[in-house]
Coordinates of C-alpha atoms and ligand atoms in Angstrom, one line a residue:
X1 CA 0.0 0.0 0.0
X2 CA 1.4 3.4 -0.9
X3 CA 1.8 6.3 1.5
X4 CA -1.2 8.1 0.0
X5 CA -3.4 5.0 0.2
X6 CA -2.5 4.7 3.9
X7 CA -3.3 8.3 4.5
X8 CA -6.7 8.0 2.8
X9 CA -7.6 4.8 4.4
X10 CA -6.5 5.4 8.0
X11 CA -6.0 9.1 8.7
X12 CA -8.3 11.1 6.5
X13 CA -11.8 10.2 7.5
X14 CA -11.8 10.0 11.3
X15 CA -15.1 10.6 13.1
X16 CA -14.3 13.8 15.0
X17 CA -15.3 16.8 12.9
X18 CA -14.9 20.3 14.3
X19 CA -16.2 23.6 12.9
X20 CA -12.8 25.3 13.8
X21 CA -11.0 23.0 11.3
X22 CA -11.5 25.0 8.1
X23 CA -9.3 22.6 6.1
X24 CA -8.2 19.2 7.4
X25 CA -6.0 16.4 6.0
X26 CA -5.3 16.5 2.2
X27 CA -3.7 19.9 1.5
X28 CA -0.2 21.2 2.2
X29 CA -1.3 22.6 5.6
X30 CA -4.4 22.4 7.8
X31 CA -6.2 25.7 8.3
X32 CA -7.5 26.3 11.8
X33 CA -9.7 28.9 13.4
X34 CA -9.0 29.5 17.1
X35 CA -11.7 31.0 19.3
X36 CA -11.3 34.7 19.9
X37 CA -10.1 35.6 23.3
X38 CA -8.4 32.3 23.9
X39 CA -4.7 31.4 23.8
X40 CA -3.4 28.3 22.1
X41 CA -1.6 25.7 24.3
X42 CA 0.6 23.5 22.2
X43 CA 2.6 20.4 23.1
X44 CA 4.6 17.7 21.4
X45 CA 5.6 14.2 22.7
X46 CA 7.4 11.4 20.9
X47 CA 7.0 7.8 21.9
X48 CA 9.7 5.3 20.8
X49 CA 9.3 1.6 20.8
X50 CA 11.3 0.0 23.6
X51 CA 11.8 3.3 25.4
X52 CA 8.3 4.7 26.0
X53 CA 6.4 1.4 25.7
X54 CA 7.6 -2.2 25.8
X55 CA 8.0 -3.7 22.3
X56 CA 5.3 -6.2 23.1
X57 CA 2.6 -3.5 23.4
X58 CA -0.4 -3.8 21.1
X59 CA -0.9 -1.3 18.3
X60 CA -4.2 -0.2 20.0
X61 CA -2.5 0.5 23.3
X62 CA 0.5 2.3 21.6
X63 CA -1.9 4.7 19.9
X64 CA -4.1 5.2 23.0
X65 CA -1.0 5.9 25.2
X66 CA 0.5 8.3 22.6
X67 CA -2.6 10.4 22.5
X68 CA -3.2 10.1 26.3
X69 CA 0.3 11.4 27.3
X70 CA -0.1 14.4 24.9
X71 CA -3.6 15.2 26.2
X72 CA -2.1 14.9 29.7
X73 CA 0.2 17.9 28.9
X74 CA -2.8 19.9 27.9
X75 CA -4.5 18.9 31.1
X76 CA -1.6 20.1 33.1
X77 CA -2.0 23.5 31.6
X78 CA -5.8 23.6 32.1
X79 CA -6.4 23.7 28.3
X80 CA -9.4 22.3 26.4
X81 CA -8.1 19.8 23.8
X82 CA -9.0 20.6 20.1
X83 CA -6.6 19.4 17.5
X84 CA -3.9 16.8 17.0
X85 CA -1.4 16.0 14.2
X86 CA 0.3 12.7 13.9
X87 CA 3.8 12.0 12.6
X88 CA 4.3 8.3 12.4
X89 CA 7.3 6.3 11.3
X90 CA 6.5 2.6 10.5
X91 CA 8.8 -0.3 9.6
X92 CA 6.3 -1.5 7.0
X93 CA 2.8 -0.8 5.8
X94 CA 1.0 -3.4 7.9
X95 CA -2.7 -2.8 7.4
X96 CA -3.9 -4.8 10.4
X97 CA -1.5 -3.1 12.6
X98 CA -2.6 0.4 11.4
X99 CA -6.2 -0.5 11.7
X100 CA -5.7 -1.5 15.3
X101 CA -3.6 1.6 15.9
X102 CA -6.3 3.9 14.7
X103 CA -8.9 2.1 16.8
X104 CA -7.0 3.0 19.9
X105 CA -6.3 6.5 18.7
X106 CA -9.9 7.2 17.7
X107 CA -11.3 5.8 20.9
X108 CA -9.6 8.6 22.9
X109 CA -9.9 11.3 20.2
X110 CA -13.6 10.8 20.2
X111 CA -13.9 10.8 24.0
X112 CA -12.2 14.3 24.1
X113 CA -13.5 15.6 20.7
X114 CA -10.0 16.0 19.3
X115 CA -9.7 16.3 15.5
X116 CA -6.8 14.7 13.6
X117 CA -5.8 17.6 11.4
X118 CA -2.7 16.4 9.6
X119 CA 0.6 14.7 10.0
X120 CA 3.4 12.9 8.2
X121 CA 3.9 9.2 7.3
X122 CA 7.4 7.8 6.8
X123 CA 9.2 4.5 6.8
X124 CA 11.7 3.6 9.6
X125 CA 11.8 2.3 13.1
X126 CA 8.5 2.6 14.9
X127 CA 8.1 6.0 16.4
X128 CA 5.1 8.2 17.0
X129 CA 5.1 12.0 17.4
X130 CA 2.0 13.8 18.3
X131 CA 1.4 17.5 18.4
X132 CA -1.7 18.6 20.3
X133 CA -3.3 22.0 20.5
X134 CA -5.8 23.2 23.1
X135 CA -7.5 26.4 24.2
X136 CA -6.9 28.2 27.5
X137 CA -7.4 31.6 29.0
X138 CA -3.8 32.8 29.3
X139 CA -4.4 34.4 32.7
X140 CA -5.8 31.2 34.1
X141 CA -3.4 28.6 32.7
X142 CA -1.9 26.2 35.3
X143 CA 1.7 27.4 35.0
X144 CA 4.5 25.7 36.9
X145 CA 5.5 29.1 38.2
X146 CA 2.2 29.7 40.0
X147 CA 3.1 28.0 43.3
X148 CA 3.4 30.1 46.5
X149 CA 4.7 29.4 50.0
X150 CA 1.8 28.2 52.1
X151 CA -0.1 26.6 49.2
X152 CA -1.3 23.0 49.7
X153 CA -0.2 20.3 47.4
X154 CA -2.6 17.7 45.9
X155 CA -2.6 14.8 43.4
X156 CA -5.4 13.3 41.5
X157 CA -6.2 9.6 41.4
X158 CA -3.6 7.1 42.7
X159 CA 0.1 6.8 42.0
X160 CA 2.5 4.0 41.5
X161 CA 0.1 1.7 39.6
X162 CA 1.7 2.1 36.2
X163 CA 5.2 1.2 37.5
X164 CA 3.8 -2.1 38.8
X165 CA 2.4 -2.7 35.3
X166 CA 5.8 -2.1 33.8
X167 CA 7.5 -4.5 36.4
X168 CA 5.0 -7.2 35.6
X169 CA 5.6 -6.9 31.8
X170 CA 9.4 -6.4 31.8
X171 CA 10.6 -8.3 34.8
X172 CA 8.0 -11.0 35.3
X173 CA 8.2 -10.3 39.1
X174 CA 6.8 -12.7 41.7
X175 CA 3.7 -11.3 43.3
X176 CA 2.0 -12.2 46.6
X177 CA -1.2 -14.4 46.5
X178 CA -3.4 -11.4 47.4
X179 CA -2.3 -9.8 44.1
X180 CA -5.0 -11.3 41.9
X181 CA -5.3 -11.4 38.1
X182 CA -7.8 -8.5 38.3
X183 CA -5.2 -6.4 40.1
X184 CA -2.6 -7.4 37.5
X185 CA -4.7 -6.3 34.5
X186 CA -5.6 -3.1 36.4
X187 CA -1.9 -2.2 36.7
X188 CA -1.1 -3.1 33.1
X189 CA -4.0 -1.0 32.0
X190 CA -2.8 1.9 34.0
X191 CA 0.5 1.6 32.1
X192 CA -0.9 1.2 28.7
X193 CA -4.0 3.3 28.9
X194 CA -3.4 6.2 31.2
X195 CA -6.4 8.5 31.7
X196 CA -5.5 12.1 30.9
X197 CA -6.9 14.3 33.6
X198 CA -8.3 16.8 31.0
X199 CA -11.5 17.6 33.0
X200 CA -9.6 18.1 36.2
X201 CA -7.2 20.5 34.5
X202 CA -9.9 22.6 33.1
X203 CA -11.8 22.8 36.4
X204 CA -8.6 23.9 38.2
X205 CA -8.3 27.0 36.0
X206 CA -10.8 28.6 38.4
X207 CA -8.1 28.5 41.1
X208 CA -5.0 29.7 39.3
X209 CA -2.9 26.8 40.5
X210 CA 0.5 25.5 39.5
X211 CA 0.2 22.0 38.0
X212 CA 2.2 19.3 36.3
X213 CA 1.4 15.9 35.0
X214 CA 3.3 13.0 36.6
X215 CA 5.2 11.4 33.8
X216 CA 8.7 11.0 35.4
X217 CA 7.7 10.4 39.0
X218 CA 6.0 12.5 41.6
X219 CA 9.2 13.7 43.3
X220 CA 11.0 14.8 40.1
X221 CA 7.8 16.4 38.6
X222 CA 6.9 18.2 41.8
X223 CA 10.5 19.5 41.8
X224 CA 9.9 21.1 38.4
X225 CA 7.1 23.2 40.0
X226 CA 9.4 24.1 42.9
X227 CA 12.2 25.2 40.5
X228 CA 9.8 27.3 38.3
X229 CA 8.2 28.9 41.4
X230 CA 11.4 29.3 43.5
X231 CA 9.9 27.4 46.4
X232 CA 10.4 24.1 48.2
X233 CA 7.9 21.3 49.0
X234 CA 7.2 18.9 51.8
X235 CA 5.4 15.7 50.9
X236 CA 3.9 13.5 53.6
X237 CA 4.5 10.1 52.2
X238 CA 1.8 8.4 54.4
X239 CA -0.8 10.5 52.7
X240 CA 0.0 9.4 49.1
X241 CA -3.1 8.0 47.5
X242 CA -2.6 4.3 46.6
X243 CA -4.9 1.7 45.0
X244 CA -5.9 -1.6 46.5
X245 CA -3.9 -3.3 43.8
X246 CA -0.7 -1.4 44.8
X247 CA -1.2 -2.4 48.5
X248 CA -1.7 -6.0 47.5
X249 CA 1.4 -5.9 45.3
X250 CA 3.5 -4.6 48.1
X251 CA 1.8 -6.9 50.7
X252 CA 0.7 -3.7 52.6
X253 CA 4.3 -2.5 52.9
X254 CA 4.6 -0.1 50.0
X255 CA 8.1 0.7 48.7
X256 CA 7.6 4.4 48.9
X257 CA 10.9 5.3 47.3
X258 CA 9.9 3.3 44.3
X259 CA 6.4 4.8 44.2
X260 CA 7.5 8.5 44.3
X261 CA 10.2 8.0 41.6
X262 CA 8.2 5.8 39.2
X263 CA 6.6 7.5 36.3
X264 CA 3.8 6.9 33.8
X265 CA 0.8 7.5 36.0
X266 CA -0.2 10.7 34.2
X267 CA -2.1 12.0 37.2
X268 CA -1.9 15.8 38.0
X269 CA 0.1 17.2 40.9
X270 CA -1.0 20.7 41.7
X271 CA -0.9 23.4 44.4
X272 CA -3.8 25.4 45.7
X273 CA -3.9 28.4 48.0
X274 CA -5.2 27.6 51.4
X275 CA -8.3 29.8 51.2
X276 CA -9.5 28.1 48.1
X277 CA -9.0 24.5 49.1
X278 CA -12.5 23.8 50.4
X279 CA -14.1 25.2 47.2
X280 CA -11.6 23.4 45.0
X281 CA -12.2 20.0 46.7
X282 CA -15.9 20.2 46.5
X283 CA -15.7 21.0 42.8
X284 CA -13.5 18.1 42.2
X285 CA -15.7 15.8 44.3
X286 CA -18.8 16.8 42.4
X287 CA -17.0 15.8 39.2
X288 CA -15.9 12.5 40.7
X289 CA -12.2 13.3 40.6
X290 CA -10.3 11.7 43.5
X291 CA -8.1 14.5 44.9
X292 CA -5.7 14.0 47.8
X293 CA -3.7 16.4 49.9
X294 CA -0.1 15.2 50.0
X295 CA 1.9 18.2 51.4
X296 CA 2.7 21.8 51.5
X297 CA 4.7 24.4 49.6
X298 CA 7.5 25.9 51.8
X299 CA 10.2 28.4 51.3
X300 CA 13.6 27.1 50.1
X301 CA 14.1 24.6 47.4
X302 CA 13.6 21.0 46.5
X303 CA 11.2 18.3 47.6
X304 CA 11.5 16.9 51.1
X305 CA 9.7 13.7 52.0
X306 CA 8.4 13.1 55.5
X307 CA 7.1 9.9 57.0
X308 CA 5.4 10.2 60.5
X309 CA 7.1 13.6 60.8
X310 CA 10.6 12.2 60.1
X311 CA 12.6 13.3 57.1
X312 CA 13.3 10.5 54.7
X313 CA 16.5 10.4 52.6
X314 CA 15.7 9.2 49.2
X315 CA 18.6 9.1 46.7
X316 CA 17.0 8.5 43.4
X317 CA 15.0 11.2 41.7
X318 CA 13.1 10.2 38.5
X319 CA 13.4 8.9 35.0
X320 CA 16.0 10.8 33.0
X321 CA 16.7 9.8 29.4
X322 CA 20.4 10.7 29.5
Ligands
ADP1 P1 3.4 17.0 2.0 O1 4.2 16.2 1.1 O2 2.8 18.2 1.5 O3 4.0 17.2 3.4 P2 2.1 14.6 2.7 O4 2.0 13.7 1.5 O5 3.1 14.3 3.8 O6 2.1 16.1 2.3 O7 0.6 14.5 3.4 C1 -0.5 14.7 2.7 C2 -1.7 15.1 3.6 O8 -1.9 14.0 4.5 C3 -1.3 16.3 4.5 O9 -2.5 17.0 4.7 C4 -0.8 15.7 5.8 O10 -1.1 16.5 6.9 C5 -1.7 14.4 5.9 N1 -1.0 13.3 6.6 C6 0.1 12.6 6.2 N2 0.4 11.7 7.1 C7 -0.5 11.8 8.1 C8 -0.8 11.1 9.3 N3 0.1 10.1 9.8 N4 -1.8 11.4 10.1 C9 -2.6 12.4 9.7 N5 -2.5 13.1 8.5 C10 -1.4 12.8 7.8
MG2 MG1 4.7 15.5 4.6

């Protein structure tokens, strides 16, 4: 199948149609019409086979995860997703593989009404680069530099589940009896199909918070907020939100160092000023978004981890490609 046949068959006629796409796939450029008064939030992420997902990952999950991690960046800015372009490098033109890939892609694109507006198709080692664009009110964006001393620190969802999924796939680890098959598939799903906290991000724009999505580990990612805001952070480890699956995996003795340095959960970590906490929490609760207080912004620098009021000395920080 030629490059152009592939484009026509798999990329051109996806379901999501938006009025702000004046010209989609098929010309030299897409033509897009942003809403007046809004700022564009733009982000790119590349996923490479064997680095960002195990080589055994299904085409459907690869696509799903590629879009999810890009939408997660928009979420961490508080932006409403709108458009995506897809640059894909493929070893060969495997039609079944591409059909499965687009099933995973379209499932998430349809859920968040994101239109595929263009891209590039080349031959080479499997790699996927997505560029997403969303809309945000510039004054309300969840910038990393927004944190202030005295703010409270929160995370959405639970953390550490995806790292267990990765361990199960790559290292074939022994697990305790209480860690059932359901828990196993839950953790693998958390790795392959992270849920981008797009709704949470948009709700948080009401509170002008600092936010980041947890891709490289809670400690490393929270440290990015600290650096950008010129502040420090204290995290109370015993407050970290964990799933039943995680507690079963660790036989109720969680390896906290592992959990705060593991990436791939794509939950949001954010700060909120004390006087807005009650209002923020009730808004999150009414939208069914689990939100947990994990610490406080302090003066100084870096992330300090406490357990039962004692300072822990963790060496490792987070995933670093180099
Ligand atoms: P050009 O040579 O002008 O760059 P291409 O032949 O690369 O154009 O692409 C033709 C059209 O198909 C363009 O509109 C481009 O955006 C779109 N396209 C190519 N590959 C993809 C893809 N993987 N996903 C979505 N759109 C694509
Ligand atoms: Mg091209």
